[in-house]
PDB file of C-alpha atoms in Angstrom:
ATOM      1  CA  UNK A   1      21.355  -1.748 -16.111  1.00 63.00           C
ATOM      2  CA  UNK A   2      21.424  -5.056 -16.080  1.00 72.00           C
ATOM      3  CA  UNK A   3      21.270  -6.830 -12.947  1.00 87.00           C
ATOM      4  CA  UNK A   4      24.525  -8.460 -11.713  1.00 91.00           C
ATOM      5  CA  UNK A   5      23.269 -12.049 -11.525  1.00 93.00           C
ATOM      6  CA  UNK A   6      22.733 -12.141 -15.110  1.00 92.00           C
ATOM      7  CA  UNK A   7      26.513 -11.990 -15.451  1.00 93.00           C
ATOM      8  CA  UNK A   8      26.327 -15.246 -13.430  1.00 95.00           C
ATOM      9  CA  UNK A   9      27.006 -17.757 -16.160  1.00 95.00           C
ATOM     10  CA  UNK A  10      27.751 -21.848 -15.707  1.00 95.00           C
ATOM     11  CA  UNK A  11      30.999 -20.844 -16.758  1.00 96.00           C
ATOM     12  CA  UNK A  12      31.550 -18.018 -14.278  1.00 97.00           C
ATOM     13  CA  UNK A  13      30.372 -20.456 -11.694  1.00 97.00           C
ATOM     14  CA  UNK A  14      32.680 -22.959 -12.620  1.00 97.00           C
ATOM     15  CA  UNK A  15      35.878 -20.769 -12.726  1.00 97.00           C
ATOM     16  CA  UNK A  16      34.423 -19.342  -9.415  1.00 97.00           C
ATOM     17  CA  UNK A  17      34.861 -23.166  -7.929  1.00 97.00           C
ATOM     18  CA  UNK A  18      38.182 -23.748  -9.886  1.00 96.00           C
ATOM     19  CA  UNK A  19      39.538 -20.710  -8.763  1.00 96.00           C
ATOM     20  CA  UNK A  20      40.159 -22.032  -5.063  1.00 95.00           C
ATOM     21  CA  UNK A  21      41.615 -25.071  -6.291  1.00 93.00           C
ATOM     22  CA  UNK A  22      38.768 -27.549  -7.208  1.00 95.00           C
ATOM     23  CA  UNK A  23      38.520 -29.470 -10.516  1.00 94.00           C
ATOM     24  CA  UNK A  24      34.920 -29.668 -11.648  1.00 95.00           C
ATOM     25  CA  UNK A  25      33.926 -32.458 -14.197  1.00 94.00           C
ATOM     26  CA  UNK A  26      31.661 -29.530 -15.897  1.00 92.00           C
ATOM     27  CA  UNK A  27      28.320 -30.688 -14.725  1.00 95.00           C
ATOM     28  CA  UNK A  28      26.468 -28.044 -12.837  1.00 96.00           C
ATOM     29  CA  UNK A  29      22.912 -27.914 -12.049  1.00 96.00           C
ATOM     30  CA  UNK A  30      21.122 -24.961 -10.689  1.00 94.00           C
ATOM     31  CA  UNK A  31      19.024 -25.408  -7.414  1.00 92.00           C
ATOM     32  CA  UNK A  32      15.600 -23.721  -6.524  1.00 87.00           C
ATOM     33  CA  UNK A  33      16.860 -20.382  -4.944  1.00 90.00           C
ATOM     34  CA  UNK A  34      15.383 -16.844  -5.680  1.00 92.00           C
ATOM     35  CA  UNK A  35      17.483 -15.068  -2.760  1.00 95.00           C
ATOM     36  CA  UNK A  36      21.014 -15.877  -3.855  1.00 96.00           C
ATOM     37  CA  UNK A  37      22.029 -18.411  -6.331  1.00 96.00           C
ATOM     38  CA  UNK A  38      22.730 -21.921  -5.733  1.00 96.00           C
ATOM     39  CA  UNK A  39      24.042 -24.780  -8.102  1.00 97.00           C
ATOM     40  CA  UNK A  40      25.170 -28.005  -7.560  1.00 97.00           C
ATOM     41  CA  UNK A  41      28.872 -28.531  -9.132  1.00 97.00           C
ATOM     42  CA  UNK A  42      30.229 -31.672 -10.440  1.00 96.00           C
ATOM     43  CA  UNK A  43      33.554 -32.217  -8.928  1.00 96.00           C
ATOM     44  CA  UNK A  44      36.334 -34.549 -10.477  1.00 94.00           C
ATOM     45  CA  UNK A  45      36.769 -37.960  -8.794  1.00 91.00           C
ATOM     46  CA  UNK A  46      34.798 -36.532  -5.830  1.00 93.00           C
ATOM     47  CA  UNK A  47      31.121 -35.858  -4.497  1.00 94.00           C
ATOM     48  CA  UNK A  48      29.412 -33.343  -6.109  1.00 96.00           C
ATOM     49  CA  UNK A  49      29.494 -29.686  -3.962  1.00 96.00           C
ATOM     50  CA  UNK A  50      27.048 -26.883  -3.571  1.00 96.00           C
ATOM     51  CA  UNK A  51      27.731 -23.515  -4.342  1.00 97.00           C
ATOM     52  CA  UNK A  52      26.255 -20.576  -2.892  1.00 97.00           C
ATOM     53  CA  UNK A  53      26.448 -16.995  -4.902  1.00 98.00           C
ATOM     54  CA  UNK A  54      25.414 -14.485  -2.303  1.00 97.00           C
ATOM     55  CA  UNK A  55      23.115 -11.498  -3.629  1.00 96.00           C
ATOM     56  CA  UNK A  56      24.932  -8.802  -4.146  1.00 94.00           C
ATOM     57  CA  UNK A  57      24.638  -5.709  -1.510  1.00 90.00           C
ATOM     58  CA  UNK A  58      22.410  -7.829   0.612  1.00 93.00           C
ATOM     59  CA  UNK A  59      24.431  -9.098   3.776  1.00 95.00           C
ATOM     60  CA  UNK A  60      28.111  -7.474   4.591  1.00 96.00           C
ATOM     61  CA  UNK A  61      31.314  -9.885   4.741  1.00 97.00           C
ATOM     62  CA  UNK A  62      30.870 -10.053   8.710  1.00 98.00           C
ATOM     63  CA  UNK A  63      27.084 -10.855   8.575  1.00 98.00           C
ATOM     64  CA  UNK A  64      27.899 -13.872   6.570  1.00 98.00           C
ATOM     65  CA  UNK A  65      30.762 -14.838   8.551  1.00 98.00           C
ATOM     66  CA  UNK A  66      28.548 -14.512  11.527  1.00 97.00           C
ATOM     67  CA  UNK A  67      26.433 -16.964   9.814  1.00 97.00           C
ATOM     68  CA  UNK A  68      29.038 -19.379   9.338  1.00 98.00           C
ATOM     69  CA  UNK A  69      30.214 -19.122  12.645  1.00 98.00           C
ATOM     70  CA  UNK A  70      26.666 -19.753  14.257  1.00 98.00           C
ATOM     71  CA  UNK A  71      26.501 -22.953  12.029  1.00 97.00           C
ATOM     72  CA  UNK A  72      30.215 -24.314  13.303  1.00 97.00           C
ATOM     73  CA  UNK A  73      29.089 -23.391  16.699  1.00 98.00           C
ATOM     74  CA  UNK A  74      25.859 -25.591  16.068  1.00 97.00           C
ATOM     75  CA  UNK A  75      28.022 -28.493  14.562  1.00 96.00           C
ATOM     76  CA  UNK A  76      30.429 -28.591  17.620  1.00 97.00           C
ATOM     77  CA  UNK A  77      27.636 -29.704  19.861  1.00 97.00           C
ATOM     78  CA  UNK A  78      26.821 -32.341  17.289  1.00 95.00           C
ATOM     79  CA  UNK A  79      23.470 -30.518  15.885  1.00 95.00           C
ATOM     80  CA  UNK A  80      22.895 -31.775  12.319  1.00 93.00           C
ATOM     81  CA  UNK A  81      23.309 -28.847  10.170  1.00 94.00           C
ATOM     82  CA  UNK A  82      25.006 -28.620   6.697  1.00 93.00           C
ATOM     83  CA  UNK A  83      28.000 -26.258   7.628  1.00 94.00           C
ATOM     84  CA  UNK A  84      30.354 -24.589   4.997  1.00 96.00           C
ATOM     85  CA  UNK A  85      33.435 -26.131   3.820  1.00 96.00           C
ATOM     86  CA  UNK A  86      36.369 -24.406   5.089  1.00 96.00           C
ATOM     87  CA  UNK A  87      39.139 -24.274   2.423  1.00 92.00           C
ATOM     88  CA  UNK A  88      42.350 -22.746   2.676  1.00 90.00           C
ATOM     89  CA  UNK A  89      41.227 -21.577   6.189  1.00 94.00           C
ATOM     90  CA  UNK A  90      38.321 -19.751   4.856  1.00 97.00           C
ATOM     91  CA  UNK A  91      34.399 -20.308   4.079  1.00 98.00           C
ATOM     92  CA  UNK A  92      33.859 -17.021   2.074  1.00 98.00           C
ATOM     93  CA  UNK A  93      35.438 -16.613  -1.151  1.00 98.00           C
ATOM     94  CA  UNK A  94      35.056 -14.022  -4.041  1.00 97.00           C
ATOM     95  CA  UNK A  95      35.262 -14.652  -7.868  1.00 97.00           C
ATOM     96  CA  UNK A  96      34.772 -11.702 -10.271  1.00 95.00           C
ATOM     97  CA  UNK A  97      32.745  -9.739  -7.972  1.00 94.00           C
ATOM     98  CA  UNK A  98      30.499 -12.436  -6.519  1.00 97.00           C
ATOM     99  CA  UNK A  99      30.918 -13.862  -3.099  1.00 98.00           C
ATOM    100  CA  UNK A 100      30.611 -17.450  -2.699  1.00 98.00           C
ATOM    101  CA  UNK A 101      30.570 -20.252  -0.228  1.00 98.00           C
ATOM    102  CA  UNK A 102      30.956 -24.013  -0.680  1.00 97.00           C
ATOM    103  CA  UNK A 103      28.771 -26.862   1.068  1.00 96.00           C
ATOM    104  CA  UNK A 104      28.635 -30.531   1.208  1.00 94.00           C
ATOM    105  CA  UNK A 105      25.536 -31.902  -0.690  1.00 91.00           C
ATOM    106  CA  UNK A 106      22.900 -33.341   1.520  1.00 86.00           C
ATOM    107  CA  UNK A 107      19.632 -34.772   0.441  1.00 79.00           C
ATOM    108  CA  UNK A 108      16.633 -35.365   2.018  1.00 81.00           C
ATOM    109  CA  UNK A 109      12.933 -34.488   2.109  1.00 85.00           C
ATOM    110  CA  UNK A 110      10.648 -32.332   4.332  1.00 82.00           C
ATOM    111  CA  UNK A 111       8.645 -33.165   7.117  1.00 83.00           C
ATOM    112  CA  UNK A 112       5.265 -34.406   6.743  1.00 84.00           C
ATOM    113  CA  UNK A 113       2.556 -31.851   7.618  1.00 79.00           C
ATOM    114  CA  UNK A 114       1.132 -32.862  11.005  1.00 80.00           C
ATOM    115  CA  UNK A 115       2.947 -35.911  11.737  1.00 84.00           C
ATOM    116  CA  UNK A 116       3.517 -35.838  15.348  1.00 87.00           C
ATOM    117  CA  UNK A 117       6.236 -38.335  15.813  1.00 87.00           C
ATOM    118  CA  UNK A 118       7.951 -36.126  13.448  1.00 89.00           C
ATOM    119  CA  UNK A 119       7.084 -32.889  15.389  1.00 92.00           C
ATOM    120  CA  UNK A 120       7.967 -34.001  18.611  1.00 93.00           C
ATOM    121  CA  UNK A 121      11.746 -34.769  16.866  1.00 92.00           C
ATOM    122  CA  UNK A 122      11.811 -31.439  15.200  1.00 93.00           C
ATOM    123  CA  UNK A 123      11.020 -29.628  18.483  1.00 94.00           C
ATOM    124  CA  UNK A 124      14.263 -31.475  20.201  1.00 95.00           C
ATOM    125  CA  UNK A 125      16.016 -29.955  17.193  1.00 94.00           C
ATOM    126  CA  UNK A 126      15.044 -26.773  17.425  1.00 96.00           C
ATOM    127  CA  UNK A 127      15.247 -26.864  21.259  1.00 97.00           C
ATOM    128  CA  UNK A 128      19.127 -27.815  21.002  1.00 97.00           C
ATOM    129  CA  UNK A 129      19.434 -25.106  18.349  1.00 97.00           C
ATOM    130  CA  UNK A 130      18.127 -22.472  20.926  1.00 98.00           C
ATOM    131  CA  UNK A 131      20.194 -23.244  23.486  1.00 98.00           C
ATOM    132  CA  UNK A 132      23.031 -22.631  21.244  1.00 98.00           C
ATOM    133  CA  UNK A 133      21.421 -19.413  19.971  1.00 98.00           C
ATOM    134  CA  UNK A 134      20.591 -17.920  23.120  1.00 98.00           C
ATOM    135  CA  UNK A 135      24.160 -18.023  24.825  1.00 98.00           C
ATOM    136  CA  UNK A 136      25.309 -14.716  23.033  1.00 97.00           C
ATOM    137  CA  UNK A 137      23.751 -12.317  20.256  1.00 97.00           C
ATOM    138  CA  UNK A 138      24.554 -11.466  17.023  1.00 98.00           C
ATOM    139  CA  UNK A 139      26.322  -8.347  16.207  1.00 97.00           C
ATOM    140  CA  UNK A 140      26.253  -7.940  12.373  1.00 97.00           C
ATOM    141  CA  UNK A 141      22.563  -9.405  11.400  1.00 95.00           C
ATOM    142  CA  UNK A 142      19.615  -7.596  12.163  1.00 91.00           C
ATOM    143  CA  UNK A 143      16.573  -8.365  14.458  1.00 95.00           C
ATOM    144  CA  UNK A 144      13.290  -9.238  13.525  1.00 97.00           C
ATOM    145  CA  UNK A 145      10.760  -6.376  14.587  1.00 96.00           C
ATOM    146  CA  UNK A 146       7.630  -4.536  13.660  1.00 97.00           C
ATOM    147  CA  UNK A 147       9.989  -1.713  12.025  1.00 97.00           C
ATOM    148  CA  UNK A 148      11.634  -3.683   9.219  1.00 96.00           C
ATOM    149  CA  UNK A 149       9.258  -6.339   8.708  1.00 97.00           C
ATOM    150  CA  UNK A 150       6.196  -4.328   9.162  1.00 98.00           C
ATOM    151  CA  UNK A 151       6.649  -0.646   8.674  1.00 98.00           C
ATOM    152  CA  UNK A 152       9.579  -0.782   6.111  1.00 98.00           C
ATOM    153  CA  UNK A 153       7.484  -3.255   4.202  1.00 98.00           C
ATOM    154  CA  UNK A 154       4.838  -1.067   3.570  1.00 98.00           C
ATOM    155  CA  UNK A 155       6.818   1.762   2.832  1.00 97.00           C
ATOM    156  CA  UNK A 156       8.435  -0.294   0.163  1.00 97.00           C
ATOM    157  CA  UNK A 157       5.063  -1.136  -1.441  1.00 97.00           C
ATOM    158  CA  UNK A 158       3.556   2.434  -1.109  1.00 95.00           C
ATOM    159  CA  UNK A 159       6.676   4.343  -2.426  1.00 94.00           C
ATOM    160  CA  UNK A 160       7.136   1.927  -5.168  1.00 92.00           C
ATOM    161  CA  UNK A 161       3.606   1.889  -7.106  1.00 87.00           C
ATOM    162  CA  UNK A 162       3.258  -1.932  -6.892  1.00 93.00           C
ATOM    163  CA  UNK A 163      -0.272  -1.960  -5.387  1.00 96.00           C
ATOM    164  CA  UNK A 164      -3.031  -1.414  -8.312  1.00 95.00           C
ATOM    165  CA  UNK A 165      -4.671   2.231  -7.580  1.00 95.00           C
ATOM    166  CA  UNK A 166      -8.026   0.491  -7.342  1.00 96.00           C
ATOM    167  CA  UNK A 167      -6.693  -1.528  -4.225  1.00 97.00           C
ATOM    168  CA  UNK A 168      -4.410   1.005  -2.880  1.00 96.00           C
ATOM    169  CA  UNK A 169      -6.937   2.408  -0.153  1.00 97.00           C
ATOM    170  CA  UNK A 170      -8.080  -0.713   0.941  1.00 98.00           C
ATOM    171  CA  UNK A 171      -4.592  -2.590   1.567  1.00 98.00           C
ATOM    172  CA  UNK A 172      -2.999   0.971   3.133  1.00 97.00           C
ATOM    173  CA  UNK A 173      -5.863   1.053   5.229  1.00 98.00           C
ATOM    174  CA  UNK A 174      -5.825  -2.717   6.540  1.00 98.00           C
ATOM    175  CA  UNK A 175      -2.028  -2.645   6.449  1.00 98.00           C
ATOM    176  CA  UNK A 176      -2.050   0.646   9.004  1.00 98.00           C
ATOM    177  CA  UNK A 177      -4.626  -1.079  11.189  1.00 98.00           C
ATOM    178  CA  UNK A 178      -2.858  -4.431  11.210  1.00 98.00           C
ATOM    179  CA  UNK A 179       0.387  -2.822  12.192  1.00 98.00           C
ATOM    180  CA  UNK A 180      -1.086  -0.995  15.155  1.00 98.00           C
ATOM    181  CA  UNK A 181      -2.422  -3.954  16.438  1.00 97.00           C
ATOM    182  CA  UNK A 182       0.814  -5.795  16.208  1.00 98.00           C
ATOM    183  CA  UNK A 183       2.799  -3.156  17.993  1.00 97.00           C
ATOM    184  CA  UNK A 184       0.218  -3.231  20.699  1.00 97.00           C
ATOM    185  CA  UNK A 185       0.541  -7.128  21.065  1.00 97.00           C
ATOM    186  CA  UNK A 186       4.343  -6.922  20.891  1.00 95.00           C
ATOM    187  CA  UNK A 187       4.734  -4.287  23.296  1.00 95.00           C
ATOM    188  CA  UNK A 188       2.335  -6.188  25.930  1.00 96.00           C
ATOM    189  CA  UNK A 189       4.381  -9.711  25.303  1.00 96.00           C
ATOM    190  CA  UNK A 190       7.118 -10.530  27.026  1.00 95.00           C
ATOM    191  CA  UNK A 191       9.754 -12.180  25.017  1.00 95.00           C
ATOM    192  CA  UNK A 192      13.490 -12.717  24.684  1.00 95.00           C
ATOM    193  CA  UNK A 193      15.532 -12.233  21.233  1.00 97.00           C
ATOM    194  CA  UNK A 194      17.887 -14.773  20.700  1.00 98.00           C
ATOM    195  CA  UNK A 195      19.906 -16.071  17.443  1.00 98.00           C
ATOM    196  CA  UNK A 196      17.373 -18.304  15.549  1.00 97.00           C
ATOM    197  CA  UNK A 197      17.326 -19.681  12.361  1.00 96.00           C
ATOM    198  CA  UNK A 198      14.823 -16.822  11.077  1.00 94.00           C
ATOM    199  CA  UNK A 199      13.096 -18.839   7.980  1.00 93.00           C
ATOM    200  CA  UNK A 200      12.460 -22.225   9.599  1.00 90.00           C
ATOM    201  CA  UNK A 201       9.792 -23.616   7.375  1.00 86.00           C
ATOM    202  CA  UNK A 202       9.477 -27.204   6.921  1.00 82.00           C
ATOM    203  CA  UNK A 203      11.343 -27.236   3.458  1.00 83.00           C
ATOM    204  CA  UNK A 204      14.563 -26.208   5.654  1.00 86.00           C
ATOM    205  CA  UNK A 205      14.083 -28.965   8.126  1.00 86.00           C
ATOM    206  CA  UNK A 206      15.082 -32.370   5.861  1.00 85.00           C
ATOM    207  CA  UNK A 207      15.012 -35.562   6.730  1.00 85.00           C
ATOM    208  CA  UNK A 208      17.563 -38.271   5.556  1.00 80.00           C
ATOM    209  CA  UNK A 209      17.761 -41.975   6.752  1.00 75.00           C
ATOM    210  CA  UNK A 210      15.496 -41.118   9.466  1.00 77.00           C
ATOM    211  CA  UNK A 211      17.310 -38.099  10.658  1.00 84.00           C
ATOM    212  CA  UNK A 212      16.215 -34.316  10.533  1.00 86.00           C
ATOM    213  CA  UNK A 213      18.938 -31.631   9.692  1.00 87.00           C
ATOM    214  CA  UNK A 214      18.845 -27.970   9.346  1.00 88.00           C
ATOM    215  CA  UNK A 215      19.863 -26.249   6.133  1.00 86.00           C
ATOM    216  CA  UNK A 216      19.811 -22.621   4.984  1.00 89.00           C
ATOM    217  CA  UNK A 217      20.810 -20.253   7.788  1.00 94.00           C
ATOM    218  CA  UNK A 218      20.908 -17.224   5.058  1.00 95.00           C
ATOM    219  CA  UNK A 219      18.200 -15.547   7.277  1.00 95.00           C
ATOM    220  CA  UNK A 220      19.359 -16.437  10.521  1.00 97.00           C
ATOM    221  CA  UNK A 221      18.603 -13.139  12.760  1.00 97.00           C
ATOM    222  CA  UNK A 222      17.687 -12.369  16.531  1.00 98.00           C
ATOM    223  CA  UNK A 223      14.468 -12.714  17.448  1.00 97.00           C
ATOM    224  CA  UNK A 224      11.577 -14.702  19.463  1.00 97.00           C
ATOM    225  CA  UNK A 225      12.305 -18.278  19.740  1.00 97.00           C
ATOM    226  CA  UNK A 226       8.466 -18.653  18.574  1.00 97.00           C
ATOM    227  CA  UNK A 227       9.313 -17.458  15.198  1.00 97.00           C
ATOM    228  CA  UNK A 228      11.021 -20.705  14.324  1.00 96.00           C
ATOM    229  CA  UNK A 229       8.162 -22.660  15.812  1.00 95.00           C
ATOM    230  CA  UNK A 230       4.993 -21.276  14.528  1.00 94.00           C
ATOM    231  CA  UNK A 231       5.851 -22.290  10.789  1.00 91.00           C
ATOM    232  CA  UNK A 232       5.861 -25.883  11.770  1.00 90.00           C
ATOM    233  CA  UNK A 233       2.188 -25.621  12.428  1.00 92.00           C
ATOM    234  CA  UNK A 234      -0.377 -26.450  10.027  1.00 88.00           C
ATOM    235  CA  UNK A 235      -4.628 -27.055  10.009  1.00 88.00           C
ATOM    236  CA  UNK A 236      -7.232 -25.677  12.143  1.00 90.00           C
ATOM    237  CA  UNK A 237      -6.604 -24.618  15.908  1.00 89.00           C
ATOM    238  CA  UNK A 238      -7.352 -27.810  17.141  1.00 91.00           C
ATOM    239  CA  UNK A 239      -5.051 -29.546  14.952  1.00 92.00           C
ATOM    240  CA  UNK A 240      -2.341 -26.936  15.904  1.00 92.00           C
ATOM    241  CA  UNK A 241      -2.906 -27.502  19.627  1.00 93.00           C
ATOM    242  CA  UNK A 242      -1.522 -30.857  19.066  1.00 93.00           C
ATOM    243  CA  UNK A 243       1.079 -30.206  17.200  1.00 93.00           C
ATOM    244  CA  UNK A 244       2.332 -27.549  19.417  1.00 95.00           C
ATOM    245  CA  UNK A 245       2.263 -29.990  22.415  1.00 94.00           C
ATOM    246  CA  UNK A 246       4.297 -32.351  20.511  1.00 94.00           C
ATOM    247  CA  UNK A 247       6.587 -29.836  19.141  1.00 94.00           C
ATOM    248  CA  UNK A 248       7.312 -28.359  22.821  1.00 96.00           C
ATOM    249  CA  UNK A 249       7.318 -31.984  24.593  1.00 96.00           C
ATOM    250  CA  UNK A 250      10.568 -32.305  22.312  1.00 96.00           C
ATOM    251  CA  UNK A 251      11.728 -28.717  22.670  1.00 97.00           C
ATOM    252  CA  UNK A 252      11.476 -28.282  26.260  1.00 97.00           C
ATOM    253  CA  UNK A 253      13.893 -31.509  26.834  1.00 97.00           C
ATOM    254  CA  UNK A 254      16.749 -28.934  25.681  1.00 97.00           C
ATOM    255  CA  UNK A 255      15.592 -25.736  26.019  1.00 97.00           C
ATOM    256  CA  UNK A 256      13.374 -23.754  28.086  1.00 96.00           C
ATOM    257  CA  UNK A 257      10.261 -22.358  26.046  1.00 96.00           C
ATOM    258  CA  UNK A 258       8.472 -18.962  27.473  1.00 96.00           C
ATOM    259  CA  UNK A 259       4.886 -20.055  26.871  1.00 95.00           C
ATOM    260  CA  UNK A 260       3.824 -16.289  27.066  1.00 96.00           C
ATOM    261  CA  UNK A 261       5.706 -15.857  23.755  1.00 97.00           C
ATOM    262  CA  UNK A 262       2.721 -17.556  21.853  1.00 97.00           C
ATOM    263  CA  UNK A 263       0.849 -14.417  21.861  1.00 97.00           C
ATOM    264  CA  UNK A 264       3.263 -13.450  19.218  1.00 97.00           C
ATOM    265  CA  UNK A 265       2.533 -16.199  16.628  1.00 97.00           C
ATOM    266  CA  UNK A 266      -0.093 -14.264  14.752  1.00 97.00           C
ATOM    267  CA  UNK A 267       1.747 -10.796  14.942  1.00 97.00           C
ATOM    268  CA  UNK A 268       4.606 -12.773  13.265  1.00 98.00           C
ATOM    269  CA  UNK A 269       2.701 -14.375  10.694  1.00 97.00           C
ATOM    270  CA  UNK A 270       1.214 -10.731   9.610  1.00 97.00           C
ATOM    271  CA  UNK A 271       4.622  -9.548   9.652  1.00 98.00           C
ATOM    272  CA  UNK A 272       5.526 -12.499   7.225  1.00 97.00           C
ATOM    273  CA  UNK A 273       2.653 -11.865   4.933  1.00 97.00           C
ATOM    274  CA  UNK A 274       3.738  -8.087   4.510  1.00 98.00           C
ATOM    275  CA  UNK A 275       7.470  -8.931   4.522  1.00 98.00           C
ATOM    276  CA  UNK A 276       6.970 -11.386   1.363  1.00 97.00           C
ATOM    277  CA  UNK A 277       5.093  -8.941  -0.688  1.00 98.00           C
ATOM    278  CA  UNK A 278       7.885  -6.434  -0.110  1.00 98.00           C
ATOM    279  CA  UNK A 279      10.360  -8.726  -0.981  1.00 97.00           C
ATOM    280  CA  UNK A 280       8.999  -9.221  -4.029  1.00 97.00           C
ATOM    281  CA  UNK A 281       8.971  -5.703  -4.758  1.00 97.00           C
ATOM    282  CA  UNK A 282      12.522  -5.335  -3.450  1.00 96.00           C
ATOM    283  CA  UNK A 283      13.866  -7.968  -6.023  1.00 96.00           C
ATOM    284  CA  UNK A 284      11.794  -7.261  -8.940  1.00 95.00           C
ATOM    285  CA  UNK A 285      14.591  -6.059 -10.931  1.00 93.00           C
ATOM    286  CA  UNK A 286      16.069  -9.125 -10.805  1.00 95.00           C
ATOM    287  CA  UNK A 287      15.042 -10.917 -14.041  1.00 91.00           C
ATOM    288  CA  UNK A 288      14.345 -14.264 -12.081  1.00 93.00           C
ATOM    289  CA  UNK A 289      11.364 -12.390 -10.121  1.00 95.00           C
ATOM    290  CA  UNK A 290       9.089 -11.450 -12.992  1.00 94.00           C
ATOM    291  CA  UNK A 291       9.707 -14.684 -14.921  1.00 93.00           C
ATOM    292  CA  UNK A 292       8.802 -16.893 -11.679  1.00 95.00           C
ATOM    293  CA  UNK A 293       6.327 -14.751 -10.213  1.00 96.00           C
ATOM    294  CA  UNK A 294       4.258 -13.415 -13.043  1.00 95.00           C
ATOM    295  CA  UNK A 295       1.107 -12.759 -10.845  1.00 96.00           C
ATOM    296  CA  UNK A 296       2.846 -10.293  -8.555  1.00 96.00           C
ATOM    297  CA  UNK A 297       1.486  -6.685  -9.383  1.00 90.00           C
ATOM    298  CA  UNK A 298      -1.907  -8.129 -10.782  1.00 95.00           C
ATOM    299  CA  UNK A 299      -5.564  -7.142  -9.162  1.00 96.00           C
ATOM    300  CA  UNK A 300      -6.082 -10.794  -7.920  1.00 97.00           C
ATOM    301  CA  UNK A 301      -2.870 -10.716  -6.106  1.00 97.00           C
ATOM    302  CA  UNK A 302      -3.386  -7.753  -4.098  1.00 98.00           C
ATOM    303  CA  UNK A 303      -7.181  -8.708  -3.864  1.00 98.00           C
ATOM    304  CA  UNK A 304      -5.867 -11.699  -2.169  1.00 98.00           C
ATOM    305  CA  UNK A 305      -3.614  -9.696   0.112  1.00 98.00           C
ATOM    306  CA  UNK A 306      -6.356  -7.313   1.233  1.00 98.00           C
ATOM    307  CA  UNK A 307      -8.461 -10.280   2.085  1.00 98.00           C
ATOM    308  CA  UNK A 308      -5.354 -11.925   3.646  1.00 98.00           C
ATOM    309  CA  UNK A 309      -4.505  -9.027   6.028  1.00 98.00           C
ATOM    310  CA  UNK A 310      -8.210  -8.483   6.906  1.00 98.00           C
ATOM    311  CA  UNK A 311      -8.283 -12.266   7.989  1.00 97.00           C
ATOM    312  CA  UNK A 312      -5.018 -11.816  10.134  1.00 97.00           C
ATOM    313  CA  UNK A 313      -6.473  -8.482  11.303  1.00 97.00           C
ATOM    314  CA  UNK A 314      -9.114 -10.791  13.069  1.00 96.00           C
ATOM    315  CA  UNK A 315      -6.867 -13.394  13.843  1.00 95.00           C
ATOM    316  CA  UNK A 316      -4.943 -10.897  16.232  1.00 95.00           C
ATOM    317  CA  UNK A 317      -8.200 -10.588  18.276  1.00 91.00           C
ATOM    318  CA  UNK A 318      -8.720 -14.117  18.936  1.00 92.00           C
ATOM    319  CA  UNK A 319      -7.475 -15.769  21.944  1.00 93.00           C
ATOM    320  CA  UNK A 320      -4.050 -17.188  21.500  1.00 92.00           C
ATOM    321  CA  UNK A 321      -2.650 -20.467  21.279  1.00 90.00           C
ATOM    322  CA  UNK A 322      -1.991 -22.198  24.658  1.00 88.00           C
ATOM    323  CA  UNK A 323      -0.486 -24.935  26.189  1.00 85.00           C
ATOM    324  CA  UNK A 324      -2.148 -27.490  28.375  1.00 72.00           C
TER     325      UNK A 324
END
């Protein structure tokens, strides 16, 4: 059976945008997105718009609208975020079985790795986002946890026969040891789940005209604040300590960070490693994935994963980062 996205042709994209009242100039550019499909669409006598077509059966309508509402809450207090367009009183539209949302086009460049001045400003931005995120919970979006990001990921990989037989015992063994250690650290670490970005890598924090703005809240969910912080860090331990200090100086101007959550950095990194492999496995029926990730399923990839999980298990036994 063909994957639903195979029917999402350029003509269908243009028809969807025009179905809600916009007049396209027929220019369309596919942007870099795998989980959903995102296009820049030219509009007659106006700026191009960004059309995001949601992956079928991933989020409920309620969960998507909750993402939109969170974005508007941020925008209402002048946090620079790319919010969906409201058209005819709605942000979520449907055409030919696809749900889609339109956004204004906002360009920019990713932060420079390790730039302390930028990290201070990114910390301010994250602190403002989390101050809003902590005011109430999500009701329709799942929380980040050991079960869904860890145990469920391992089950997906084992049940789907994605791991070469020669490496299966090694991967399963280290993954189960890692998850046990992650569970122990989670249980021993006080933390509070808040609404957060959820996928806050530098590519989702764009700089334009010397101002940072946040994009792509598609993965926003409940989780510990440190999830949005650790992906900003790069380099060795000493470099990460300096970067963390700058981030926290900016962050704490707007929201109080509990330093005990720093013990969750390595557990969260471990969960992200396993979840990424499971994400590729779950999307393998999408033709874009075998084309874009041809190395998935090779012995080299899974050998590297066994090594990465072993290194992560070792990192979990080291002293966590601390603020001074």
